Coordinates of C-alpha atoms in Angstrom, one line a residue:
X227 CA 0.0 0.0 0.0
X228 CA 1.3 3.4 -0.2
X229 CA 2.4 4.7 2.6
X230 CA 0.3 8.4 2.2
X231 CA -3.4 8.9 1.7
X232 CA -3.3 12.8 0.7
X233 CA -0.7 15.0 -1.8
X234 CA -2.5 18.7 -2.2
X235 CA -0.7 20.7 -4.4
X236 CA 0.2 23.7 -2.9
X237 CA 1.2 27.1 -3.5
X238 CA 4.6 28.0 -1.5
X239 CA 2.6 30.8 0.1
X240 CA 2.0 32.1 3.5
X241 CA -1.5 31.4 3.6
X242 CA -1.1 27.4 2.8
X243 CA 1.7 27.4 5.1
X244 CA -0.9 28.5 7.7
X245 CA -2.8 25.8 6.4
X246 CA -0.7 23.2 6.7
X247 CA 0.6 24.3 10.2
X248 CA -2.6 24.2 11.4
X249 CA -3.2 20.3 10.7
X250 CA -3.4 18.0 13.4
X251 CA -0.6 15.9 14.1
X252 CA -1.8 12.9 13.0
X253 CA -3.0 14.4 10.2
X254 CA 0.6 15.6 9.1
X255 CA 1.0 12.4 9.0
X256 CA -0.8 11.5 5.9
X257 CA -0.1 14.6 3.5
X258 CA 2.7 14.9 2.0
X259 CA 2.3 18.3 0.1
X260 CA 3.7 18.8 -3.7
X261 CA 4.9 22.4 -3.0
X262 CA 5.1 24.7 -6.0
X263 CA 7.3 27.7 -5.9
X264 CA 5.8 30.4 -7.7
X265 CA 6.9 32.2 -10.7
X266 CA 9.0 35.1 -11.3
X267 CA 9.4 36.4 -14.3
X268 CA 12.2 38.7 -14.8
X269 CA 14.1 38.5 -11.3
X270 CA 17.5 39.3 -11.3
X271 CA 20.1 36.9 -10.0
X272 CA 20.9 37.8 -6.8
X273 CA 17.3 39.0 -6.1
X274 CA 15.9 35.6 -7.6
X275 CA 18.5 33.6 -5.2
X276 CA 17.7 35.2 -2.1
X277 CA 13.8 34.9 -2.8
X278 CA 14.3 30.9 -3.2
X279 CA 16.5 31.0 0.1
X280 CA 13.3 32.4 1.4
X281 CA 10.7 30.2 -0.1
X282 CA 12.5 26.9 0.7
X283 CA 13.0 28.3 4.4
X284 CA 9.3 28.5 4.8
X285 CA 8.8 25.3 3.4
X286 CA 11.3 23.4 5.3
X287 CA 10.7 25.1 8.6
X288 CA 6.6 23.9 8.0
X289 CA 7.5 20.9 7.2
X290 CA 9.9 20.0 9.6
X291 CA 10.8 15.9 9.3
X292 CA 8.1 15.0 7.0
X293 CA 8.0 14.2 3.8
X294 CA 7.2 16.7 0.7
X295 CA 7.8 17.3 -2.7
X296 CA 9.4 20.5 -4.2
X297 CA 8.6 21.7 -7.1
X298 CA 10.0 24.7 -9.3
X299 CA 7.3 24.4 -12.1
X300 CA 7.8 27.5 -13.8
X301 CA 11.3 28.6 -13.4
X302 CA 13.0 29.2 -17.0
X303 CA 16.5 28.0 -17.7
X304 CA 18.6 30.6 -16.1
X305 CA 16.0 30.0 -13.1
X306 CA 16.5 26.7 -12.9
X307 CA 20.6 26.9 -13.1
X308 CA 20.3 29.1 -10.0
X309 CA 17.6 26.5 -8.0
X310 CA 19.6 24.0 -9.1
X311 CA 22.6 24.7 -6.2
X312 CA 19.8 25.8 -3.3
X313 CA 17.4 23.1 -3.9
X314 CA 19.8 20.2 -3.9
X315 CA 21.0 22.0 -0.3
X316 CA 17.9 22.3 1.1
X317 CA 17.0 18.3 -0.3
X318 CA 19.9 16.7 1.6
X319 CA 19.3 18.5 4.6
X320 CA 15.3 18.8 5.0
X321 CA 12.9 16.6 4.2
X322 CA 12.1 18.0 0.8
X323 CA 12.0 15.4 -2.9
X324 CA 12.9 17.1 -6.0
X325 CA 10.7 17.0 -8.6
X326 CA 11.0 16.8 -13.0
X327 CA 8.5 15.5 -15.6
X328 CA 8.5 15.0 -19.0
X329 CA 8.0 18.3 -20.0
X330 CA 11.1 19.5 -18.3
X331 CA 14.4 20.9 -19.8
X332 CA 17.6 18.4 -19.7
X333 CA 19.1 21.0 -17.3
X334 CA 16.4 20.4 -14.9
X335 CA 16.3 16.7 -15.3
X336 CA 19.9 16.5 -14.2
X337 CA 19.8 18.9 -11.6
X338 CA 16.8 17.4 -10.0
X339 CA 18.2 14.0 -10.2
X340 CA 21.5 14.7 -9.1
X341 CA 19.6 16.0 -5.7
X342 CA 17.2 12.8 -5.6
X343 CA 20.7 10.9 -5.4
X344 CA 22.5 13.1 -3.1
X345 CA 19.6 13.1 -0.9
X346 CA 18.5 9.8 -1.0
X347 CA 14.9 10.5 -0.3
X348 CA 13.7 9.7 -3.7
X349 CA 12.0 12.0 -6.8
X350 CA 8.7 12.8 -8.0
X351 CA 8.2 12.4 -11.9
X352 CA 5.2 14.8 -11.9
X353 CA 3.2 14.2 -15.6
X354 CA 0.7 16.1 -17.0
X355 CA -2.5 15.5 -18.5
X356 CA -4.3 18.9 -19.2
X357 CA -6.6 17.1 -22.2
X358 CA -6.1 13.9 -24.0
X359 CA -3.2 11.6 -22.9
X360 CA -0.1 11.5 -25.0
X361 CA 1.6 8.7 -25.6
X362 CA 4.7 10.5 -26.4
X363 CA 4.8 11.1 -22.6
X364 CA 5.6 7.5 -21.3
X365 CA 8.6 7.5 -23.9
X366 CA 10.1 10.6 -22.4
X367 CA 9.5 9.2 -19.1
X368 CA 11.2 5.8 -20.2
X369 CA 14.6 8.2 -21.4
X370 CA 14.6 10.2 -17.9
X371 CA 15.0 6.7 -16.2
X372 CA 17.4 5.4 -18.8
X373 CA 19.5 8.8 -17.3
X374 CA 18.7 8.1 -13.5
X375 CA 20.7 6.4 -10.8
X376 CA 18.8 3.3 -10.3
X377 CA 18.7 3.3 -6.7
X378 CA 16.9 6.7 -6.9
X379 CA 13.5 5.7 -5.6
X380 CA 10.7 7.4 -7.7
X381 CA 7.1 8.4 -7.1
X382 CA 4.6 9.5 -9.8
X383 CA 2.8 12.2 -9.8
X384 CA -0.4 12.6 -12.0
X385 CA -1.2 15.8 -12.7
X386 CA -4.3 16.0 -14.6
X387 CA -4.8 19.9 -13.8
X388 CA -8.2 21.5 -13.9
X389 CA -11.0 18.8 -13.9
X390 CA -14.8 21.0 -14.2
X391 CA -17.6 19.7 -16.0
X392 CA -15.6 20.5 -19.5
X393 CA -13.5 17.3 -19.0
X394 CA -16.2 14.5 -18.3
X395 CA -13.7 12.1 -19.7
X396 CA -10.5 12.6 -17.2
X397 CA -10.8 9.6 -15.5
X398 CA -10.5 7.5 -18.2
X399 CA -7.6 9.7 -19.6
X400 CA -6.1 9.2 -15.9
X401 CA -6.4 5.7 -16.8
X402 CA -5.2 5.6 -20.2
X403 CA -1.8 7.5 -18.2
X404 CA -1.6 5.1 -15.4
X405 CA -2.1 2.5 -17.9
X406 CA 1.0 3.6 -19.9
X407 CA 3.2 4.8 -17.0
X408 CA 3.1 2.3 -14.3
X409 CA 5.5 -0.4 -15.9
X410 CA 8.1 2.0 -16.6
X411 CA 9.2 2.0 -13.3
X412 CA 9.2 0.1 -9.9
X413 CA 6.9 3.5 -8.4
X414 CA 7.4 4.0 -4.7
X415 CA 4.2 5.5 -5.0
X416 CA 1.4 6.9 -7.2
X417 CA -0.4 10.0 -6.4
X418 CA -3.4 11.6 -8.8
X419 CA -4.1 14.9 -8.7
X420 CA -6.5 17.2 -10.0
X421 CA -8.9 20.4 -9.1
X422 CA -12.4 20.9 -9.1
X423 CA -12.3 24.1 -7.1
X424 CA -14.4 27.1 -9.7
X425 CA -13.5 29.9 -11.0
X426 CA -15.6 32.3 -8.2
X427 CA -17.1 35.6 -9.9
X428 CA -19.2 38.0 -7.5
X429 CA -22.2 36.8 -10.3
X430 CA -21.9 33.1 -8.6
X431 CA -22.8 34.8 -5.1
X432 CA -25.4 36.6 -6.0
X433 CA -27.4 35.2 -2.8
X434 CA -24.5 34.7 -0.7
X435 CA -23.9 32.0 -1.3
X436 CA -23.0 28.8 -4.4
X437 CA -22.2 25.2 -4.4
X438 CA -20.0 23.8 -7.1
X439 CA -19.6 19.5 -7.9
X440 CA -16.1 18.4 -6.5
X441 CA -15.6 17.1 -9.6
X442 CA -12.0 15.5 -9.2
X443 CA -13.7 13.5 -6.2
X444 CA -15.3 11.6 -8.9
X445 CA -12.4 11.2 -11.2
X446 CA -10.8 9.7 -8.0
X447 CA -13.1 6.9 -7.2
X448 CA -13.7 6.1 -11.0
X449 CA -9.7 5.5 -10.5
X450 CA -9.7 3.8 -7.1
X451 CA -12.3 0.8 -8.6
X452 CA -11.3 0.5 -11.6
X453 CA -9.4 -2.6 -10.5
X454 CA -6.1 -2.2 -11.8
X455 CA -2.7 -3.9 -10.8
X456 CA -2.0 -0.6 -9.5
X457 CA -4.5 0.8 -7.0
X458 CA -2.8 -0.5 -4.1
X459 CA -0.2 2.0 -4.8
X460 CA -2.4 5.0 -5.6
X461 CA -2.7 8.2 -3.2
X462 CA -5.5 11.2 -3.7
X463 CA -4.6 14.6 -4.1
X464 CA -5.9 18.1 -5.2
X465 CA -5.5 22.0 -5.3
X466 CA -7.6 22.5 -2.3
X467 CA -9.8 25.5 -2.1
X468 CA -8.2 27.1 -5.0
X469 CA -8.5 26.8 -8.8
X470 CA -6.0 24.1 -10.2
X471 CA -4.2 27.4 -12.0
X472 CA -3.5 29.8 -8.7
X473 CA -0.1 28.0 -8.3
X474 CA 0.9 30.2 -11.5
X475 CA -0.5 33.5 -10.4
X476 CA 3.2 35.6 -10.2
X477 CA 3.7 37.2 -6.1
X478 CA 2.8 41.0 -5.9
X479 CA 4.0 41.6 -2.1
X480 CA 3.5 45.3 -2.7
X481 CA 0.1 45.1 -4.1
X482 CA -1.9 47.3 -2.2
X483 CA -6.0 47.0 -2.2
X484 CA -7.7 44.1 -3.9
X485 CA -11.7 43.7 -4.5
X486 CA -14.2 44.2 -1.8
X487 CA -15.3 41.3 -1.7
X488 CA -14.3 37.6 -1.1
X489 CA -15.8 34.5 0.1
X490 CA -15.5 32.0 2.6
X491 CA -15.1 28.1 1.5
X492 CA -16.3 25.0 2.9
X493 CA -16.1 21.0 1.5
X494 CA -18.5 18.3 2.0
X495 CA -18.2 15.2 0.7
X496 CA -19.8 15.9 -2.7
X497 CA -19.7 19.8 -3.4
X498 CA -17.4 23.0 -2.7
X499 CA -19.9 26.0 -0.4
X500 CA -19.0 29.3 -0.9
X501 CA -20.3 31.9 0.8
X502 CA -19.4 36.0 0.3
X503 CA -17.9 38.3 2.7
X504 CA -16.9 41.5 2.4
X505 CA -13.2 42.8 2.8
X506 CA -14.2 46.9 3.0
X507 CA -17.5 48.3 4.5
X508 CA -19.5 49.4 7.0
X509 CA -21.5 46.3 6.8
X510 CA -18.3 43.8 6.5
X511 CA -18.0 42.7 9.9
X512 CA -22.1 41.5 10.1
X513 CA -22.3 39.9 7.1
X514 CA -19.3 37.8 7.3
X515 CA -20.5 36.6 10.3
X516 CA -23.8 35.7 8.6
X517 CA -21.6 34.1 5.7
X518 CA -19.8 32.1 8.5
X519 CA -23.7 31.1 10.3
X520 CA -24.5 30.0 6.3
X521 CA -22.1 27.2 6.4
X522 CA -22.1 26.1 10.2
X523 CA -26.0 25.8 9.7
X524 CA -25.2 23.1 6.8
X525 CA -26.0 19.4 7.7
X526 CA -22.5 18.3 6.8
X527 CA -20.8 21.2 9.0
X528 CA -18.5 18.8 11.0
X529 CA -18.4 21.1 14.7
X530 CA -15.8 22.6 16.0
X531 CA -13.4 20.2 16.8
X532 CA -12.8 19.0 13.2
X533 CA -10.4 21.3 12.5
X534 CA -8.6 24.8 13.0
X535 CA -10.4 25.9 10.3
X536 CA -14.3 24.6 11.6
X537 CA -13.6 26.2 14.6
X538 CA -12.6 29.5 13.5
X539 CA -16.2 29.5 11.3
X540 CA -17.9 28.3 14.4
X541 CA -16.0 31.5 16.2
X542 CA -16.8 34.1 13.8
X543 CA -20.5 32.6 13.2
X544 CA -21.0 33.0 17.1
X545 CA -19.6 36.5 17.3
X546 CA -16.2 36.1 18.6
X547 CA -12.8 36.8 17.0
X548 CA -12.3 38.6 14.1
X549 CA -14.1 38.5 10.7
X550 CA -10.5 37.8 8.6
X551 CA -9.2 39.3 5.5
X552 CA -8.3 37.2 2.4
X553 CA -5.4 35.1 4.0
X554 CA -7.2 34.3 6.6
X555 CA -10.3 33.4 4.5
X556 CA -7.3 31.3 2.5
X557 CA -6.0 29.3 5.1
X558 CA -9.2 28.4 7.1
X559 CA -10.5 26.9 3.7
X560 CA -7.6 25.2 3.3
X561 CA -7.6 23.9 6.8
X562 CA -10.6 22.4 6.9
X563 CA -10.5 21.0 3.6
X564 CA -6.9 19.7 4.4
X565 CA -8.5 17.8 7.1
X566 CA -11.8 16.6 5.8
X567 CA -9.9 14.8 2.8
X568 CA -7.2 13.0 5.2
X569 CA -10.3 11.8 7.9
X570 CA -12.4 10.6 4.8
X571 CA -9.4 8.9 2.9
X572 CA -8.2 6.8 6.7
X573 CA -11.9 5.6 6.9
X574 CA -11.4 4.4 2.9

């Protein structure tokens, strides 16, 4: 069996740091986050350096002794040739795993490897499937292993992106992957991960409040019965309470302002509730206490001792603490989500 039941794919950002941190013990226990360092267009050298120093900090110090993956998805080549030094570093001293794919340049292939080596914690082949599968992909996976150390232990990590009501044939493209992929390598483990979370427009909370299909929950268990040689192996993940494509959204520490509006989140075990607060106003700190009374009225509301993040909704609902702001509206989502998905996968 594989040893994890949860990989969310995470943003290297404060507010799913929060997230994380917030998880129960034995909770930590079972996610192993795919961390993504965000992109940075344009960064000079020093400037890029220091900011990876600081990003893999955070991580590591979150982390702590359990496992994660790293990942530098969107880092161009002279990017990469800086990462290259810091991650291996910060792989052979922390807990982190490097990560490549298919899709990734040879410099990064070697770099990332050479780290999975040094460290001897292992690598995670993360390969995407955005639309169709492409065969193409299992022979470019087939050449990174001819170039690997074959100690390396390897895990695979399915990426099949956004998955809304426009893809109603992902799981069978996830199988048609999986299908492909799994004898090309003695996998330490398998993770598939997708995102159902929407898009969220003020139009959609036009009451207060919307509920959304958590589609990739579907894609999952089509996956998890299908009977194959390999479901023993195979762990869930997911974005979260985000949309699969906020882990490419470029940091802007100086912006100042942002809309007036935002929205709480809350999973149940078929659907994504939203529910609109307001970040400005004379009338912010009532209604986002009625937002936060919308969602602990639902029949699925777990109570307060589910999670950080159901008990700061209980709080705010009863009157006490603060109303948040958009981190904290961030990282209670999270939490609770975070949470949910590891109780609900241990009772699987």
């Amino acid at each position: 069996m594989s040893e994890l039941s949860y990989v969310p794919v995470l943003p290297v950002r404060p507010h799913a740091a929060d997230a994380y941190r917030w998880l129960r013990p034995t909770d930590q226990r079972d996610i192993a986050p795919l961390w993504n360092l965000p992109p940075r267009p344009g960064t000079a050298t020093p400037a890029l350096a220091a900011e990876l120093r600081k990003d893999l900090g955070s991580v590591s110090r979150v982390q702590r002794h359990r496992a994660a993956w790293i990942d530098a998805p969107f880092a161009d080549e002279t990017q990469t040739a800086v990462l290259a030094e810091i991650l291996s570093e910060y792989c052979e001293l922390g807990a982190l795993r490097p990560v490549t794919g298919p899709d990734r340049s040879p410099l990064q292939q070697s770099a990332s490897l050479d780290a999975a080596a040094r460290s001897g914690r292992g690598i995670g082949v993360r390969v995407r499937v955005t639309g169709e599968w492409d065969a193409e992909a299992a022979e470019t996976v087939r050449s990174l292993f001819a170039c690997s150390d074959p100690t390396v232990s390897a895990d695979l990590l399915l990426d099949m992106g956004g998955v809304l009501a426009d893809r109603p044939d992902a799981g069978k493209e996830a199988l048609r992957a999986l299908d492909a992929l799994f004898p090309l390598a003695p996998w330490r483990s398998i993770s598939v991960l997708s995102g159902s979370f929407p898009q969220v427009t003020a139009e959609m909370l036009d009451r207060g409040t919307a509920e959304r299909p958590r589609y990739d929950w579907a894609v999952w268990h089509e996956i998890a019965h299908s009977g194959r040689a390999y479901v023993p192996l195979l762990s869930y993940g997911d974005y979260g309470t985000q949309p699969a494509d906020a882990i490419a959204r470029v940091p802007r520490p100086d912006q100042k302002g942002g809309p007036d509006w935002g929205f709480l989140r809350y999973t149940t075990e078929q659907a994504f509730v939203m529910a609109k607060v307001l970040h400005r106003g004379g009338e912010r700190i009532a209604l986002n206490r009625a937002a936060a009374r919308e969602l602990v009225s639902l029949a699925e509301f777990r109570g307060p001792l589910a999670s950080v993040g159901d008990s700061w909704l209980r709080d705010c609902a009863h009157g006490d603490g603060s109303t948040g702001g958009f981190r904290k509206w961030l990282s209670v989502g999270n939490a609770q989500h975070f949470a949910f998905v590891a109780h609900t996968l241990r009772r699987r």
